Amino acid sequence: MDDIAYWLPLVWASILAVAVTLYVILDGFGLGLGILFPFAPEEERRDVMMNTVAPFWDGNQTWLIMGGGGLFVAFPKAYGIIMSGLYLPIIVMLLALVFRGVAFEFRWVSKPNHQWWDRAFSWGAIVATFSQGLVLGGLLQGITVRDGTFAGGPFDWLTPFSVFCGVGLLGGYALLGTTWLIFKTDGALEEWARDKAKLALLVVLVSTVAVCLWTPFSVPRIADRWFSWPNMLWLSPVPLLTGLAGLACWRGLESNAQSQPFICTIALFLLGLIGLVISNVPYLVPDTLTVWQAAAPPSSQMFMLVGTLILLPIILGYTAFVYWTFRGKVRAGEGYH
Amino acid sequence: MDVDAVLLSRIQFAFTVTFHIIFPSFSIGLAAFIATLLVRWRLTGEERFNRLARFWTKIFAVSFAMGVVSGIVLSYQFGTNWSRFSEVSGNVIGPLIGYETLTAFFLEATFLGILLFGWNRVSPNLHVTAAVLVAVGTSISAFWILAANSWMQTPAGHEMIDGVAHPVSWMQIIFNPSFPYRFAHMFTAAYLTTSLVVLSVGARYLMANRFHEDAKTMIRMGLGMVAILAPLQLVIGDAHGLNTAEHQPAKIAAMEAHWDGSKPGGLVLFGWPDAAAETNHYEIAIPNVASFIITHDFNGLFKGLKDFKPEDRPPVMAVFLAFRVMVGIGLTMIAIGAIGAFLWFRGRLFDAGWYLKPVVYAWPLGFIAIVAGWWVTEIGRQPYLVYGILRTKDAVSPVAFGAVATSLAMFVAVYAVVFSMGILYIKRLIDKGPAGKAAEAPDALPSRPLSAAQGATRESLAAKPIGAGE
């Protein structure tokens, strides 16, 4: 039983990490398209951009429910603390996603008067992304907890660091969005995306470096983890690979590569998430709750684990099938009139 | 009651869940209807089924999107506003929600892509399969969420350790005492609601002399379902009531505004329950009928509100009124079904303007009944959040009053705008009808060139240019 109580929370933390990663990457490029909307005012271009993601967005967004739901299932204590501690940014994110989500359908049915839903799509994505950055920043800084419940103020999460995380994430999703467009479109739109992707990549690299310096200097625990010997040696591949992925992404943008920039961007995100995990293991709520302290009893985690191990591969299978069904480049004017 | 963060959180949850429930209950029935249409199309080859499926799929897309976005809000609100509830019951409720996500949300969200955009991109049989999978997904979703809700009404299969519920038997947790009744009742309600909408829309077209063939198909299919399901719902509702009387007697007492448990209860047709005076004003009641309904015995006794301490009673007025609205609508639906079936049997259905004209306006009835029914069951569970285990006032998050007030104001503003626009767009799609030109835009998606084998029929059906390829 002791063994189970030790490894079950670790398994669940890994499943949650997978869910969050899939959400960030999959919904990331969808939200990225919304972030790019203000720079692409032409209706035809916007139609194509939305069409590249329309069959997938709903499934992509479901990973957000999986992330929140998984936290509720496996770590109810952490769920309660994180959700109430980061109340306002989470609510704002949900409301922004309302606008973003309905815009997919409303934009088509309201044509030709769809301008407001263009704005809803775009601002919904921008606000949701920025809020997700605030949530990430707020969580990394730590949440005030007393007697096992949240005991801070409603604006504790609002710091220069969390705002910076919000801006960084806007750049990150924009990079995912542009490289996705390179992969899924051609002609003038692809060229345009290549151009914008370079700017986004610079923003991402600069903010990655800034966060990597900012967090260790403000949180000694994280500095300890990275800069003590021999950790420094073992962990050195993470920053090195990040640099390589950034370089490969840039070269993919310069050349005519179709999928390389998108794949490299995914690699960048994966490395960033690995870095976050390394910085914070074994904390789920940094500095307060470890995965073991926050864990639901083994009976709950086990019941859910059995289903997850059976169903997750099936879900990934049919998700892949849908992406395969709607493979290939999306072009203007060919899908609809 | 003072206006505090608890009350605001309650209003916020009630507001968001009331808006939300409208869309999934419509989607559950509509997904099944679309799947049925497509299956019939594959079996018979009749084009009207395909045409109707396309038409309703457009409406489904708009409704489903609203259900999805309002549903995510709910899954996060357990933590944002009810973190003590998450802690106390998360070990039990969490996995139920988790299974809903894994077995239902992913399934419906993923195959929705194929249902909406795959008309020309996948084979017809695969497309029909996608429609069936979406319908199955919506039903599985209802299964889990009602299991979770029923556990909050009639908790079972758990033990309390240090004030926190721990699972003992998952079978008992899922199939808790009220679950089979609640699931049957809600599921039937969803099908009934959608059937009435279909019937109503068909009647509308017929009365306006549009889309004759399609209108008749809709009227037949919608009416057939209403005529069977409306009386069946009465039987299920009665069984559900008996179950509630056994497990949640205070809720039943509030539904009937029954104060004195030492005497048989009368069926209150009209009255104004007064919680302070513990009586009903202006009461018009049929003696002993409530006793007959609840105990199936005219002289049967059931607990009255006075048998419970005032702090253990649900708010009687809201439960009493909402229950009457639900039952009143249920009886109206039985009448719509019975009269329609009689006219159909006599072969006069499509000429009976006196019947079809009012039916045109009957479409909202199911939605109102569902919301009223939910108010009965949720308000009737008060003052508990988890019946007998956790009081609502003890379940709230330690979030500041101002933060909840702000979020509530935002929810009201956003939902008012977004969902009234959504309903307006659904109305427009219905105005345009199955052959409407503009209604073709939504499935405007990349599709591969139609192969010769797929033939001219489908091409003319698609009524749109040949799609993009890889």
PDB file of C-alpha atoms in Angstrom, chain B residues 123-306:
ATOM      1  CA  SER B 123     -17.346   7.904 -47.158  1.00  0.00           C
ATOM      2  CA  PRO B 124     -21.074   8.221 -46.368  1.00  0.00           C
ATOM      3  CA  ASN B 125     -20.938   5.223 -44.072  1.00  0.00           C
ATOM      4  CA  LEU B 126     -18.074   6.672 -42.074  1.00  0.00           C
ATOM      5  CA  HIS B 127     -19.939   9.959 -41.893  1.00  0.00           C
ATOM      6  CA  VAL B 128     -23.035   8.233 -40.529  1.00  0.00           C
ATOM      7  CA  THR B 129     -20.805   6.425 -38.042  1.00  0.00           C
ATOM      8  CA  ALA B 130     -19.422   9.765 -36.893  1.00  0.00           C
ATOM      9  CA  ALA B 131     -22.976  11.027 -36.359  1.00  0.00           C
ATOM     10  CA  VAL B 132     -23.823   7.935 -34.330  1.00  0.00           C
ATOM     11  CA  LEU B 133     -20.647   8.328 -32.254  1.00  0.00           C
ATOM     12  CA  VAL B 134     -21.500  11.960 -31.494  1.00  0.00           C
ATOM     13  CA  ALA B 135     -24.949  10.848 -30.355  1.00  0.00           C
ATOM     14  CA  VAL B 136     -23.450   8.060 -28.247  1.00  0.00           C
ATOM     15  CA  GLY B 137     -20.986  10.553 -26.766  1.00  0.00           C
ATOM     16  CA  THR B 138     -23.705  12.970 -25.695  1.00  0.00           C
ATOM     17  CA  SER B 139     -25.601  10.102 -24.041  1.00  0.00           C
ATOM     18  CA  ILE B 140     -22.545   8.801 -22.179  1.00  0.00           C
ATOM     19  CA  SER B 141     -21.900  12.320 -21.003  1.00  0.00           C
ATOM     20  CA  ALA B 142     -25.410  12.472 -19.562  1.00  0.00           C
ATOM     21  CA  PHE B 143     -24.825   9.125 -17.837  1.00  0.00           C
ATOM     22  CA  TRP B 144     -21.768  10.317 -15.893  1.00  0.00           C
ATOM     23  CA  ILE B 145     -22.927  13.797 -15.037  1.00  0.00           C
ATOM     24  CA  LEU B 146     -26.228  12.441 -13.742  1.00  0.00           C
ATOM     25  CA  ALA B 147     -24.374   9.802 -11.741  1.00  0.00           C
ATOM     26  CA  ALA B 148     -22.380  12.636 -10.136  1.00  0.00           C
ATOM     27  CA  ASN B 149     -25.459  14.738  -9.512  1.00  0.00           C
ATOM     28  CA  SER B 150     -27.432  11.791  -8.157  1.00  0.00           C
ATOM     29  CA  TRP B 151     -24.624  10.976  -5.746  1.00  0.00           C
ATOM     30  CA  MET B 152     -24.925  14.528  -4.424  1.00  0.00           C
ATOM     31  CA  GLN B 153     -28.656  13.886  -3.914  1.00  0.00           C
ATOM     32  CA  THR B 154     -28.487  10.367  -2.515  1.00  0.00           C
ATOM     33  CA  PRO B 155     -24.871   9.639  -1.527  1.00  0.00           C
ATOM     34  CA  ALA B 156     -23.955   5.953  -1.252  1.00  0.00           C
ATOM     35  CA  GLY B 157     -20.962   3.656  -1.483  1.00  0.00           C
ATOM     36  CA  HIS B 158     -18.592   5.888   0.472  1.00  0.00           C
ATOM     37  CA  GLU B 159     -17.274   6.339   3.994  1.00  0.00           C
ATOM     38  CA  MET B 160     -16.438   9.592   5.736  1.00  0.00           C
ATOM     39  CA  ILE B 161     -12.889   9.864   7.100  1.00  0.00           C
ATOM     40  CA  ASP B 162     -12.012  13.149   8.836  1.00  0.00           C
ATOM     41  CA  GLY B 163     -14.940  14.856   7.129  1.00  0.00           C
ATOM     42  CA  VAL B 164     -13.838  13.767   3.652  1.00  0.00           C
ATOM     43  CA  ALA B 165     -15.734  11.215   1.546  1.00  0.00           C
ATOM     44  CA  HIS B 166     -13.670   8.198   0.513  1.00  0.00           C
ATOM     45  CA  PRO B 167     -14.921   5.702  -2.080  1.00  0.00           C
ATOM     46  CA  VAL B 168     -15.792   2.199  -0.909  1.00  0.00           C
ATOM     47  CA  SER B 169     -17.849   0.744  -3.766  1.00  0.00           C
ATOM     48  CA  TRP B 170     -17.836   2.383  -7.173  1.00  0.00           C
ATOM     49  CA  MET B 171     -20.876   0.381  -8.260  1.00  0.00           C
ATOM     50  CA  GLN B 172     -22.845   1.800  -5.336  1.00  0.00           C
ATOM     51  CA  ILE B 173     -21.487   5.277  -5.986  1.00  0.00           C
ATOM     52  CA  ILE B 174     -22.445   5.273  -9.664  1.00  0.00           C
ATOM     53  CA  PHE B 175     -25.703   3.378  -9.288  1.00  0.00           C
ATOM     54  CA  ASN B 176     -26.728   5.257  -6.153  1.00  0.00           C
ATOM     55  CA  PRO B 177     -30.403   5.075  -5.167  1.00  0.00           C
ATOM     56  CA  SER B 178     -31.707   8.018  -7.214  1.00  0.00           C
ATOM     57  CA  PHE B 179     -29.490   7.550 -10.280  1.00  0.00           C
ATOM     58  CA  PRO B 180     -31.600   5.162 -12.417  1.00  0.00           C
ATOM     59  CA  TYR B 181     -34.686   7.336 -11.958  1.00  0.00           C
ATOM     60  CA  ARG B 182     -32.908  10.638 -12.530  1.00  0.00           C
ATOM     61  CA  PHE B 183     -31.096   9.333 -15.606  1.00  0.00           C
ATOM     62  CA  ALA B 184     -34.285   7.953 -17.155  1.00  0.00           C
ATOM     63  CA  HIS B 185     -36.164  11.153 -16.333  1.00  0.00           C
ATOM     64  CA  MET B 186     -33.516  13.510 -17.719  1.00  0.00           C
ATOM     65  CA  PHE B 187     -32.752  11.430 -20.779  1.00  0.00           C
ATOM     66  CA  THR B 188     -36.429  11.211 -21.698  1.00  0.00           C
ATOM     67  CA  ALA B 189     -36.739  14.944 -21.067  1.00  0.00           C
ATOM     68  CA  ALA B 190     -33.916  15.656 -23.509  1.00  0.00           C
ATOM     69  CA  TYR B 191     -35.472  13.516 -26.258  1.00  0.00           C
ATOM     70  CA  LEU B 192     -38.903  14.963 -25.561  1.00  0.00           C
ATOM     71  CA  THR B 193     -37.613  18.533 -25.738  1.00  0.00           C
ATOM     72  CA  THR B 194     -35.881  18.001 -29.057  1.00  0.00           C
ATOM     73  CA  SER B 195     -38.831  16.095 -30.507  1.00  0.00           C
ATOM     74  CA  LEU B 196     -41.132  18.970 -29.654  1.00  0.00           C
ATOM     75  CA  VAL B 197     -38.766  21.431 -31.351  1.00  0.00           C
ATOM     76  CA  VAL B 198     -38.699  19.253 -34.475  1.00  0.00           C
ATOM     77  CA  LEU B 199     -42.483  18.957 -34.457  1.00  0.00           C
ATOM     78  CA  SER B 200     -42.826  22.696 -33.943  1.00  0.00           C
ATOM     79  CA  VAL B 201     -40.471  23.597 -36.780  1.00  0.00           C
ATOM     80  CA  GLY B 202     -42.243  21.150 -39.092  1.00  0.00           C
ATOM     81  CA  ALA B 203     -45.608  22.663 -38.175  1.00  0.00           C
ATOM     82  CA  ARG B 204     -44.238  26.108 -38.815  1.00  0.00           C
ATOM     83  CA  TYR B 205     -43.078  25.287 -42.341  1.00  0.00           C
ATOM     84  CA  LEU B 206     -46.319  23.530 -43.167  1.00  0.00           C
ATOM     85  CA  MET B 207     -48.409  26.459 -41.922  1.00  0.00           C
ATOM     86  CA  ALA B 208     -46.241  28.850 -43.940  1.00  0.00           C
ATOM     87  CA  ASN B 209     -46.575  26.612 -46.994  1.00  0.00           C
ATOM     88  CA  ARG B 210     -42.841  25.947 -47.267  1.00  0.00           C
ATOM     89  CA  PHE B 211     -40.791  22.760 -47.676  1.00  0.00           C
ATOM     90  CA  HIS B 212     -43.877  20.548 -47.723  1.00  0.00           C
ATOM     91  CA  GLU B 213     -42.193  17.182 -47.906  1.00  0.00           C
ATOM     92  CA  ASP B 214     -39.569  17.990 -45.265  1.00  0.00           C
ATOM     93  CA  ALA B 215     -42.157  19.577 -42.989  1.00  0.00           C
ATOM     94  CA  LYS B 216     -44.316  16.457 -43.031  1.00  0.00           C
ATOM     95  CA  THR B 217     -41.338  14.233 -42.291  1.00  0.00           C
ATOM     96  CA  MET B 218     -40.434  16.419 -39.303  1.00  0.00           C
ATOM     97  CA  ILE B 219     -44.005  16.484 -38.031  1.00  0.00           C
ATOM     98  CA  ARG B 220     -44.323  12.701 -38.252  1.00  0.00           C
ATOM     99  CA  MET B 221     -40.995  12.011 -36.573  1.00  0.00           C
ATOM    100  CA  GLY B 222     -41.411  14.689 -33.899  1.00  0.00           C
ATOM    101  CA  LEU B 223     -45.010  13.865 -33.117  1.00  0.00           C
ATOM    102  CA  GLY B 224     -44.354  10.130 -32.994  1.00  0.00           C
ATOM    103  CA  MET B 225     -41.740  10.687 -30.324  1.00  0.00           C
ATOM    104  CA  VAL B 226     -43.842  13.156 -28.316  1.00  0.00           C
ATOM    105  CA  ALA B 227     -46.885  10.889 -28.375  1.00  0.00           C
ATOM    106  CA  ILE B 228     -44.870   7.997 -26.925  1.00  0.00           C
ATOM    107  CA  LEU B 229     -42.436   9.823 -24.641  1.00  0.00           C
ATOM    108  CA  ALA B 230     -44.746  12.354 -22.993  1.00  0.00           C
ATOM    109  CA  PRO B 231     -46.960   9.731 -21.273  1.00  0.00           C
ATOM    110  CA  LEU B 232     -43.900   7.589 -20.555  1.00  0.00           C
ATOM    111  CA  GLN B 233     -42.287  10.581 -18.850  1.00  0.00           C
ATOM    112  CA  LEU B 234     -45.291  10.817 -16.523  1.00  0.00           C
ATOM    113  CA  VAL B 235     -44.712   7.225 -15.410  1.00  0.00           C
ATOM    114  CA  ILE B 236     -40.953   7.764 -14.994  1.00  0.00           C
ATOM    115  CA  GLY B 237     -41.548  11.030 -13.140  1.00  0.00           C
ATOM    116  CA  ASP B 238     -43.940   9.286 -10.786  1.00  0.00           C
ATOM    117  CA  ALA B 239     -41.366   6.588 -10.011  1.00  0.00           C
ATOM    118  CA  HIS B 240     -38.720   9.261  -9.523  1.00  0.00           C
ATOM    119  CA  GLY B 241     -41.066  11.039  -7.090  1.00  0.00           C
ATOM    120  CA  LEU B 242     -41.554   7.877  -5.041  1.00  0.00           C
ATOM    121  CA  ASN B 243     -37.784   7.468  -4.890  1.00  0.00           C
ATOM    122  CA  THR B 244     -37.379  11.068  -3.744  1.00  0.00           C
ATOM    123  CA  ALA B 245     -40.057  10.575  -1.094  1.00  0.00           C
ATOM    124  CA  GLU B 246     -38.021   7.695   0.274  1.00  0.00           C
ATOM    125  CA  HIS B 247     -34.612   9.375   0.258  1.00  0.00           C
ATOM    126  CA  GLN B 248     -35.260  13.122   0.366  1.00  0.00           C
ATOM    127  CA  PRO B 249     -38.586  13.625   2.161  1.00  0.00           C
ATOM    128  CA  ALA B 250     -37.933  17.331   2.790  1.00  0.00           C
ATOM    129  CA  LYS B 251     -37.769  17.942  -0.959  1.00  0.00           C
ATOM    130  CA  ILE B 252     -41.118  16.207  -1.496  1.00  0.00           C
ATOM    131  CA  ALA B 253     -42.694  18.213   1.322  1.00  0.00           C
ATOM    132  CA  ALA B 254     -41.497  21.419  -0.341  1.00  0.00           C
ATOM    133  CA  MET B 255     -42.692  20.302  -3.791  1.00  0.00           C
ATOM    134  CA  GLU B 256     -46.185  19.725  -2.397  1.00  0.00           C
ATOM    135  CA  ALA B 257     -45.997  22.654   0.088  1.00  0.00           C
ATOM    136  CA  HIS B 258     -47.041  20.089   2.689  1.00  0.00           C
ATOM    137  CA  TRP B 259     -46.547  21.397   6.227  1.00  0.00           C
ATOM    138  CA  ASP B 260     -48.275  19.006   8.609  1.00  0.00           C
ATOM    139  CA  GLY B 261     -47.055  15.420   8.279  1.00  0.00           C
ATOM    140  CA  SER B 262     -49.615  14.048  10.711  1.00  0.00           C
ATOM    141  CA  LYS B 263     -52.427  14.399   8.154  1.00  0.00           C
ATOM    142  CA  PRO B 264     -52.737  13.177   4.564  1.00  0.00           C
ATOM    143  CA  GLY B 265     -51.610  15.784   2.049  1.00  0.00           C
ATOM    144  CA  GLY B 266     -53.867  17.566  -0.415  1.00  0.00           C
ATOM    145  CA  LEU B 267     -52.814  18.402  -3.935  1.00  0.00           C
ATOM    146  CA  VAL B 268     -52.292  22.159  -3.840  1.00  0.00           C
ATOM    147  CA  LEU B 269     -53.549  23.543  -7.138  1.00  0.00           C
ATOM    148  CA  PHE B 270     -53.032  27.108  -6.088  1.00  0.00           C
ATOM    149  CA  GLY B 271     -51.371  28.585  -3.045  1.00  0.00           C
ATOM    150  CA  TRP B 272     -48.793  30.958  -1.710  1.00  0.00           C
ATOM    151  CA  PRO B 273     -46.433  29.105   0.648  1.00  0.00           C
ATOM    152  CA  ASP B 274     -45.283  31.237   3.580  1.00  0.00           C
ATOM    153  CA  ALA B 275     -42.161  29.827   5.195  1.00  0.00           C
ATOM    154  CA  ALA B 276     -42.335  32.170   8.195  1.00  0.00           C
ATOM    155  CA  ALA B 277     -45.962  31.375   9.039  1.00  0.00           C
ATOM    156  CA  GLU B 278     -45.492  27.690   8.062  1.00  0.00           C
ATOM    157  CA  THR B 279     -48.657  27.614   6.014  1.00  0.00           C
ATOM    158  CA  ASN B 280     -50.040  28.254   2.532  1.00  0.00           C
ATOM    159  CA  HIS B 281     -52.123  31.354   1.888  1.00  0.00           C
ATOM    160  CA  TYR B 282     -55.050  31.384  -0.556  1.00  0.00           C
ATOM    161  CA  GLU B 283     -54.774  27.625  -0.834  1.00  0.00           C
ATOM    162  CA  ILE B 284     -56.981  25.680  -3.218  1.00  0.00           C
ATOM    163  CA  ALA B 285     -56.276  21.988  -2.780  1.00  0.00           C
ATOM    164  CA  ILE B 286     -57.858  18.649  -3.630  1.00  0.00           C
ATOM    165  CA  PRO B 287     -57.830  16.713  -0.353  1.00  0.00           C
ATOM    166  CA  ASN B 288     -55.742  13.534  -0.082  1.00  0.00           C
ATOM    167  CA  VAL B 289     -54.542  13.582  -3.703  1.00  0.00           C
ATOM    168  CA  ALA B 290     -50.923  14.447  -2.854  1.00  0.00           C
ATOM    169  CA  SER B 291     -50.952  11.477  -0.476  1.00  0.00           C
ATOM    170  CA  PHE B 292     -52.208   9.300  -3.297  1.00  0.00           C
ATOM    171  CA  ILE B 293     -49.494  10.533  -5.678  1.00  0.00           C
ATOM    172  CA  ILE B 294     -46.665  10.037  -3.208  1.00  0.00           C
ATOM    173  CA  THR B 295     -47.764   6.950  -1.273  1.00  0.00           C
ATOM    174  CA  HIS B 296     -50.278   5.557  -3.806  1.00  0.00           C
ATOM    175  CA  ASP B 297     -52.794   5.535  -0.921  1.00  0.00           C
ATOM    176  CA  PHE B 298     -55.396   8.277  -0.331  1.00  0.00           C
ATOM    177  CA  ASN B 299     -54.906   8.111   3.420  1.00  0.00           C
ATOM    178  CA  GLY B 300     -51.124   7.645   3.284  1.00  0.00           C
ATOM    179  CA  LEU B 301     -48.966   9.893   5.397  1.00  0.00           C
ATOM    180  CA  PHE B 302     -45.757  11.574   4.256  1.00  0.00           C
ATOM    181  CA  LYS B 303     -43.500  13.951   6.125  1.00  0.00           C
ATOM    182  CA  GLY B 304     -44.420  17.613   6.181  1.00  0.00           C
ATOM    183  CA  LEU B 305     -42.057  20.550   6.354  1.00  0.00           C
ATOM    184  CA  LYS B 306     -42.772  20.982  10.068  1.00  0.00           C
TER     185      LYS B 306
END
